[in-house]
Short mmCIF file of C-alpha atoms in Angstrom, two decimals:
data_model
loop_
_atom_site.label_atom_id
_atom_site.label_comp_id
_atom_site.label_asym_id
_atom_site.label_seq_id
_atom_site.Cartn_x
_atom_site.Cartn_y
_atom_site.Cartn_z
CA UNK A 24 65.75 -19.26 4.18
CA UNK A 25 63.66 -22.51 3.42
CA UNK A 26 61.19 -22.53 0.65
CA UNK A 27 58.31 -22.27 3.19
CA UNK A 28 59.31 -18.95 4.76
CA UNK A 29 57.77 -15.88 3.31
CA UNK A 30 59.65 -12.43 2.28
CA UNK A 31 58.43 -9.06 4.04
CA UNK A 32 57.93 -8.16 0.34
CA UNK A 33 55.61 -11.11 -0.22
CA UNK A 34 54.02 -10.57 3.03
CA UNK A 35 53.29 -6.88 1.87
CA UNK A 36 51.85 -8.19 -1.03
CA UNK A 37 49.63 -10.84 0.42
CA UNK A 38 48.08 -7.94 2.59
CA UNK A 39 47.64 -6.05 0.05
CA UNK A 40 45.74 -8.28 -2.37
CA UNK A 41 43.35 -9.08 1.15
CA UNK A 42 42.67 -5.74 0.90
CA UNK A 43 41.20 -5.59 -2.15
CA UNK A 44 39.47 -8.16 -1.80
CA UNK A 45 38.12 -7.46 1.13
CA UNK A 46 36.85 -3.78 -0.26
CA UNK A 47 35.81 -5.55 -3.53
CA UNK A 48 33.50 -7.62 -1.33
CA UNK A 49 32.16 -4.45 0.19
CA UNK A 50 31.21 -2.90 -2.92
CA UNK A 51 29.35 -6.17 -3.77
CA UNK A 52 27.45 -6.48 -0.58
CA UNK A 53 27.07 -2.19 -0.46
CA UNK A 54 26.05 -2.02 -4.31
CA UNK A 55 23.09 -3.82 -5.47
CA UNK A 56 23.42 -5.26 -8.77
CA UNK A 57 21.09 -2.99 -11.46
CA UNK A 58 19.22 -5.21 -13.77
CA UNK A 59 19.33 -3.78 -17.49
CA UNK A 60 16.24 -2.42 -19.38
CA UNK A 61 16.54 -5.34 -21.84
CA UNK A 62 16.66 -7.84 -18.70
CA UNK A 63 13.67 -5.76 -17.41
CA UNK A 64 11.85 -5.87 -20.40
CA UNK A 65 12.66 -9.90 -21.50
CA UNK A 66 11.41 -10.07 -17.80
CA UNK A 67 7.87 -8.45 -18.09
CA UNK A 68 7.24 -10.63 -21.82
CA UNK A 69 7.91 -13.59 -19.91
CA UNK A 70 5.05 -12.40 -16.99
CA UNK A 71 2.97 -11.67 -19.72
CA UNK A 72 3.33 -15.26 -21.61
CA UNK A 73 2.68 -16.57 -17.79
CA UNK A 74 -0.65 -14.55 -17.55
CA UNK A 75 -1.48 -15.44 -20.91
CA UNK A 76 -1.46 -19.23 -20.12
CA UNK A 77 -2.96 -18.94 -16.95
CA UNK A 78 -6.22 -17.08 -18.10
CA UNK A 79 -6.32 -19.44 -21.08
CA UNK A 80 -7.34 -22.07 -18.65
CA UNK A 81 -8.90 -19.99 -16.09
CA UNK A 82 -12.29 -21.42 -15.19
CA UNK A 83 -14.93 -18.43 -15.24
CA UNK A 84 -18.50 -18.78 -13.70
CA UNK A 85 -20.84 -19.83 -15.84
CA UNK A 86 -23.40 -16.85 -15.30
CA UNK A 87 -20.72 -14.24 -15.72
CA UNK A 88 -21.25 -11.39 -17.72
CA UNK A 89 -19.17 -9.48 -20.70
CA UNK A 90 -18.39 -7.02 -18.36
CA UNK A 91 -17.91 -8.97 -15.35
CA UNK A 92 -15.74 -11.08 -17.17
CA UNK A 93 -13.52 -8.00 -18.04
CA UNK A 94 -13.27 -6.64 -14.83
CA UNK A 95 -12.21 -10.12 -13.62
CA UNK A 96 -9.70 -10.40 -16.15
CA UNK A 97 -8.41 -6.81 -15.34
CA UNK A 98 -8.23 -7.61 -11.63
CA UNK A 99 -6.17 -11.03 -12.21
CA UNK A 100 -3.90 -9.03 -14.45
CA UNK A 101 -2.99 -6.50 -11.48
CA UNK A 102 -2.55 -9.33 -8.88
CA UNK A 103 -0.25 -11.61 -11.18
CA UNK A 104 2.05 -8.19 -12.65
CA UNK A 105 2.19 -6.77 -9.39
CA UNK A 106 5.44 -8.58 -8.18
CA UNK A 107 7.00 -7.57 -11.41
CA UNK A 108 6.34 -4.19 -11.48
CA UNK A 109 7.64 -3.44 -7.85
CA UNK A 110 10.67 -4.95 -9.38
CA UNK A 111 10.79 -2.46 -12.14
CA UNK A 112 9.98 0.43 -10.02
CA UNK A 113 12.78 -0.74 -7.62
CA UNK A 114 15.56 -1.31 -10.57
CA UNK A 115 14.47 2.71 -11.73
CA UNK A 116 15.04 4.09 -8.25
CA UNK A 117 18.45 1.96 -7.81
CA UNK A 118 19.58 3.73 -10.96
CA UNK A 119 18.36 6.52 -10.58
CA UNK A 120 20.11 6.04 -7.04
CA UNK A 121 23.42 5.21 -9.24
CA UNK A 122 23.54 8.20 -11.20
CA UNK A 123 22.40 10.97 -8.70
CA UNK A 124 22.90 10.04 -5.29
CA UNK A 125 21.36 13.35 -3.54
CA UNK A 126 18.26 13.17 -5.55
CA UNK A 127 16.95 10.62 -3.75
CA UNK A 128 17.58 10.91 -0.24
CA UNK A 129 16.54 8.91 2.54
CA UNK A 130 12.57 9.25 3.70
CA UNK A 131 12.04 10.85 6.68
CA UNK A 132 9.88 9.37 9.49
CA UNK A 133 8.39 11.05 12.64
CA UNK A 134 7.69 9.26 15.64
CA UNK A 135 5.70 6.24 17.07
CA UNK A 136 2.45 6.74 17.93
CA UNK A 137 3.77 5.45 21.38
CA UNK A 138 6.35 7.65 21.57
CA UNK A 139 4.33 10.86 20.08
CA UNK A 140 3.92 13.86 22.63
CA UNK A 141 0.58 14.62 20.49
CA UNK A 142 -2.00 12.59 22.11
CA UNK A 143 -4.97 13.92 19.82
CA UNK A 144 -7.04 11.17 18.57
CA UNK A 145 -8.44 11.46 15.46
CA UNK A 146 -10.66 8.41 13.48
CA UNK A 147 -11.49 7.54 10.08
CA UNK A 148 -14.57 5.58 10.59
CA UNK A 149 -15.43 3.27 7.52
CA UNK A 150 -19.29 2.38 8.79
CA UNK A 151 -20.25 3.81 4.98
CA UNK A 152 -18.48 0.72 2.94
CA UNK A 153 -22.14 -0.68 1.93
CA UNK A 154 -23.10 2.56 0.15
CA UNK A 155 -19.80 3.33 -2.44
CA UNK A 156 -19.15 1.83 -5.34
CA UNK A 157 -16.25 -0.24 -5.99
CA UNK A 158 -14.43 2.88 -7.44
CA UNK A 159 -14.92 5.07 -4.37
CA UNK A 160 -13.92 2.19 -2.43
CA UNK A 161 -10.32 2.36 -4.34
CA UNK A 162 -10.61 6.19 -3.48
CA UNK A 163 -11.29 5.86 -0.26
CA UNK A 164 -8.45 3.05 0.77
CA UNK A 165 -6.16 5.89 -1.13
CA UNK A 166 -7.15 8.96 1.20
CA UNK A 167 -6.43 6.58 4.33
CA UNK A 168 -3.25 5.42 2.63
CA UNK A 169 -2.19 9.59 2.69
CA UNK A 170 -3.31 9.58 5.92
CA UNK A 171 -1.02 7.64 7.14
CA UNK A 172 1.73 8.96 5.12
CA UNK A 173 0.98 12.34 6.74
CA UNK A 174 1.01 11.33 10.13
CA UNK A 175 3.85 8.84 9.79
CA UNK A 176 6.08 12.00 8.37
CA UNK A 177 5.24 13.89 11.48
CA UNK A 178 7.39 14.77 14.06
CA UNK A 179 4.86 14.51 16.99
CA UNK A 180 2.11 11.89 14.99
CA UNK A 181 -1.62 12.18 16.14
CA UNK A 182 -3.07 8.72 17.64
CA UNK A 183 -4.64 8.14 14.44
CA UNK A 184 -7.51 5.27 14.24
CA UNK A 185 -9.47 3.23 11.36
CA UNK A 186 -12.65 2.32 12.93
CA UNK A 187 -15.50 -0.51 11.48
CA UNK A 188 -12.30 -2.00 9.45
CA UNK A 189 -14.43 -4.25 7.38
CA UNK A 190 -16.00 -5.43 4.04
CA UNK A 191 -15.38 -3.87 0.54
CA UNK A 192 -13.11 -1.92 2.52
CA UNK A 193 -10.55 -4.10 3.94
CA UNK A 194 -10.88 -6.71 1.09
CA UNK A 195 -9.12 -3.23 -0.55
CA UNK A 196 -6.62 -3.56 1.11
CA UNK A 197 -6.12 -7.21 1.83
CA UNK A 198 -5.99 -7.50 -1.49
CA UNK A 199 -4.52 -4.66 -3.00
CA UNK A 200 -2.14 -3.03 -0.09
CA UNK A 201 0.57 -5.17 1.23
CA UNK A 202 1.71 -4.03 4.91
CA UNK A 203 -1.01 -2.10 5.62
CA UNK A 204 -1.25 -4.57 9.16
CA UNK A 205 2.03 -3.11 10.02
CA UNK A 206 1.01 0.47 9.73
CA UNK A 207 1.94 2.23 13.01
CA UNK A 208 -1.78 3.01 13.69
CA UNK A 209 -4.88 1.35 15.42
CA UNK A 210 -7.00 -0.54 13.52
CA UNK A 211 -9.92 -1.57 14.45
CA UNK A 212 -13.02 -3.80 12.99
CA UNK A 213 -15.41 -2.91 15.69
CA UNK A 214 -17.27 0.55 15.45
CA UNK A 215 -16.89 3.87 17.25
CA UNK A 216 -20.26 3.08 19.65
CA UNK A 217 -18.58 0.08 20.41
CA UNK A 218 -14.84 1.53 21.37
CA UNK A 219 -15.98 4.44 23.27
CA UNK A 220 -18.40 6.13 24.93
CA UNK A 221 -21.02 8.39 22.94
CA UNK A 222 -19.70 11.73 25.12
CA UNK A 223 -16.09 11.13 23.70
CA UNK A 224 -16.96 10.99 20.33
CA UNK A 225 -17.10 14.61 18.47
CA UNK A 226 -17.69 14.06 14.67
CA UNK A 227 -16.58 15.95 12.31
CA UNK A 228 -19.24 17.12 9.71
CA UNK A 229 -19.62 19.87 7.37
CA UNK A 230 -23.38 20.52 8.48
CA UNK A 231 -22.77 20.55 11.93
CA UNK A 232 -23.67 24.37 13.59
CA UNK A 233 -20.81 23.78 16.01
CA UNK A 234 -17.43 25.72 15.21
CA UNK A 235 -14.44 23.36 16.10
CA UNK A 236 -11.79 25.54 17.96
CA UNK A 237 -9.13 23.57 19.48
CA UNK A 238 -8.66 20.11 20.59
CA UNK A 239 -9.67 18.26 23.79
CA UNK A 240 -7.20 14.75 24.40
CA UNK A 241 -10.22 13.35 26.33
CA UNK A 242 -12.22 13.31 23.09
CA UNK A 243 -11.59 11.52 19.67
CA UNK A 244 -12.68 13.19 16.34
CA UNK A 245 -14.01 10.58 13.77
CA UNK A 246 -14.11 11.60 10.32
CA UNK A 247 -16.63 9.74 8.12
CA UNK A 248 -14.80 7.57 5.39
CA UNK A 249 -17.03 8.54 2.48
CA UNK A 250 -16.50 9.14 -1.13
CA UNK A 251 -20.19 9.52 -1.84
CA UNK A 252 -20.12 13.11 -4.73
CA UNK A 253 -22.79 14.19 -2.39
CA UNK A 254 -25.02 11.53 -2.72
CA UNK A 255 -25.93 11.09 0.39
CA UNK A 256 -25.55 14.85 1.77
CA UNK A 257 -25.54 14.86 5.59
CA UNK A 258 -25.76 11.20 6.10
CA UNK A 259 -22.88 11.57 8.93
CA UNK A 260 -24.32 14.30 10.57
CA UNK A 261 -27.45 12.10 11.03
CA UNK A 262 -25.96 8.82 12.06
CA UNK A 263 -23.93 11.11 14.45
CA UNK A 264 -26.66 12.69 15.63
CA UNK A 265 -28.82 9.32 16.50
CA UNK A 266 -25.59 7.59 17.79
CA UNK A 267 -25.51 10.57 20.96
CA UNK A 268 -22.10 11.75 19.89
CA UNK A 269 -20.90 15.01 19.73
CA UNK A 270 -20.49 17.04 16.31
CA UNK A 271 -18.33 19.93 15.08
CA UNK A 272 -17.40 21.39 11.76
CA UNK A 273 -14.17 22.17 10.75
CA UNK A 274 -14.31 26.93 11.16
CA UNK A 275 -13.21 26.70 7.36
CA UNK A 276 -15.99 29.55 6.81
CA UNK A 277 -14.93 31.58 9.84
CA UNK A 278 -11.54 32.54 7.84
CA UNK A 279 -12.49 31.79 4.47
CA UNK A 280 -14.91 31.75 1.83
CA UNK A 281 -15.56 28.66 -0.77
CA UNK A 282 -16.54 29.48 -4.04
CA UNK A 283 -17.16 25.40 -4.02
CA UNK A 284 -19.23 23.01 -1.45
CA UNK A 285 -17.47 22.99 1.99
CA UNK A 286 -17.55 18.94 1.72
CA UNK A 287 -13.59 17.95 2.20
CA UNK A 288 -12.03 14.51 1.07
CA UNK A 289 -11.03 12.15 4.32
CA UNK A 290 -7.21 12.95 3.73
CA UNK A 291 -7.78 16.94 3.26
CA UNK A 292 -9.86 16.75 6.89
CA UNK A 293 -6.94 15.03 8.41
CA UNK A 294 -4.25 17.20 6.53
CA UNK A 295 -5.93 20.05 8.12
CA UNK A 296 -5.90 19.08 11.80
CA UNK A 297 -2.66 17.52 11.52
CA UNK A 298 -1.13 21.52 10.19
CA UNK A 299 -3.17 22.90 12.84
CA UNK A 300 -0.92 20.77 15.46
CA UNK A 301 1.86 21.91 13.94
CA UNK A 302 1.23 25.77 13.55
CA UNK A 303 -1.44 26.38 16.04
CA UNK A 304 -3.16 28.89 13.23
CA UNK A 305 -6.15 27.81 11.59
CA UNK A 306 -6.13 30.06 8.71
CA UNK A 307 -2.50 28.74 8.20
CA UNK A 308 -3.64 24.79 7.88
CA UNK A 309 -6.77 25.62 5.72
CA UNK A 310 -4.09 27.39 3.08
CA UNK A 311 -1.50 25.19 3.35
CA UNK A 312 -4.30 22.29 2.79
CA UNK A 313 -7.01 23.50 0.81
CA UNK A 314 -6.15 22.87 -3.04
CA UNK A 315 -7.07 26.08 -5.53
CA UNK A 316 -9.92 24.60 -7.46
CA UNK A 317 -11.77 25.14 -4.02
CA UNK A 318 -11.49 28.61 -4.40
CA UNK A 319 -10.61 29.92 -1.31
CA UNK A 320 -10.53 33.63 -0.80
CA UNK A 321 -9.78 34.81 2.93
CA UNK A 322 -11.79 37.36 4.71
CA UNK A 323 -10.21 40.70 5.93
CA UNK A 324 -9.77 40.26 9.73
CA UNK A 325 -8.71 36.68 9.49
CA UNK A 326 -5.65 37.95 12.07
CA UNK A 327 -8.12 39.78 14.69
CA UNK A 328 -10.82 36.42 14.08
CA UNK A 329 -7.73 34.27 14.87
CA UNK A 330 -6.55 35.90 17.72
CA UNK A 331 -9.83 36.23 19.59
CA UNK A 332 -10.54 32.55 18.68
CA UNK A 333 -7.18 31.64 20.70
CA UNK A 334 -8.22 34.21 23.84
CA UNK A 335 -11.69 32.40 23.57
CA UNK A 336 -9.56 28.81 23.92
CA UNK A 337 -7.35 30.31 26.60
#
């Protein structure tokens, strides 16, 4: 045997140790490396002496305000800590990840709008951004944010729509929502009048003396995207009204009774229609949706109102 030539018991060896090697390097590439909560921390000081520096020679207008100042200041701070606090977020959910594997399981998603056998449209239409404040703005970019996340969680999604995508609005979410462009909806920066005829449009507002029923695919249902605390009461209605389209109300008093306005959030609206898809039962999606400060107390013959509402459909 020359010096060269290898033993079966070295071979055996040799395929051995490429084994583990080869499953070390799996765990490597399969196991993300956790940062500690002192690396997190030494981390966020350093971010901090960054900001500090860079609003030390940060050039403000000259006519600013006190409080214009501060809400600058405030809105620099989010932008320059956001990278670093999706990193922190990210580090808690690998460890948490780490020391409980099933309480975190994977997110489940529904559909493509394309591939969706629900072909309801529904739109949030955001013609109102010139009347909120920059607070209901931030409200409002939230409710279409849970929008989403409803319909992207469904198993049949409805062809959801943002409408008049523009202004305060979509500088909210420019600047404040990464990824919203990839969203698996349709958005738009043109208005309803402009995407479809008057006669398919059926709004949906709370003052409107039409009962909404069921759902017609040849129609889409705008909701108005308006945090106003009743400002502006029936402002929708009216623009809907001199527009030419269509109006309904949600039948919210048909079942029920409110001990509170009848006035929904954007996402609650959508929440609604989107459990009526699912369970065909209206008094079933109001409960499911409508949160107890509302007080909602259903009437007696909700069963007999629902059942001659679907023989009225039929």
């Amino acid at each position: 045997m020359t010096d060269q030539e290898e033993t079966p018991c070295q071979n055996n060896t040799s395929l051995v140790l490429a084994d583990k090697i080869a499953e070390d390097k799996s765990k490597l590439s399969t196991e993300p490396a956790i940062c500690s909560q002192e690396e997190l921390d030494t981390m966020y000081k350093n971010v901090q002496k960054e900001f500090d520096i860079f609003i030390s020679q940060y050039k403000f207008p000259d006519d600013i305000s006190k409080s214009g100042k501060k809400k600058l200041v405030k809105k620099l701070q989010f932008d320059f800590f956001k990278p670093i606090k999706r990193k922190i977020e990210r580090e808690k959910l690998k460890r948490k990840k780490a020391n409980n594997p099933q309480s975190c399981p994977k997110r489940r998603k529904g559909n493509k709008l394309c591939d969706s056998k629900n072909k309801v449209r529904i739109a949030v239409d955001c013609s109102f951004d010139d009347l909120m404040s920059e607070k209901d703005i931030i409200k409002l970019s939230k409710q279409i944010q849970r929008c989403y996340a409803i319909n992207r969680h469904m198993d049949d999604p409805l062809q959801l729509h943002l409408t008049n995508l523009q202004g305060k609005t979509l500088d909210r979410l420019d600047n404040f929502l990464d990824g919203y462009k990839n969203w698996d909806m349709h958005l738009k920066t043109e208005s309803l009048i402009e995407l479809f005829q008057p006669s398919e449009v059926v709004y949906l507002c709370a003052e409107s003396e039409n009962l909404l029923s069921t759902f017609d695919e040849s129609k889409i249902y705008a909701i108005g995207g308006f945090v106003d605390h009743n400002a502006h009461k029936g402002l929708a209605y009216e623009r809907a009204k001199n527009a030419g389209f269509q109006h309904a109300r949600l039948p919210i008093d048909k079942f029920f009774t409110l001990a509170t306005r009848k006035v929904l959030t954007v996402c609650h609206v959508f929440e609604i229609i989107s459990n009526f898809c699912i369970t065909d039962s209206w008094t079933s999606a109001i409960e499911k949706t409508i949160p107890e400060r509302k007080g909602l107390e259903a009437k007696t013959d909700n069963d007999q109102l629902e059942q001659n509402s679907k023989e009225n459909n039929n």
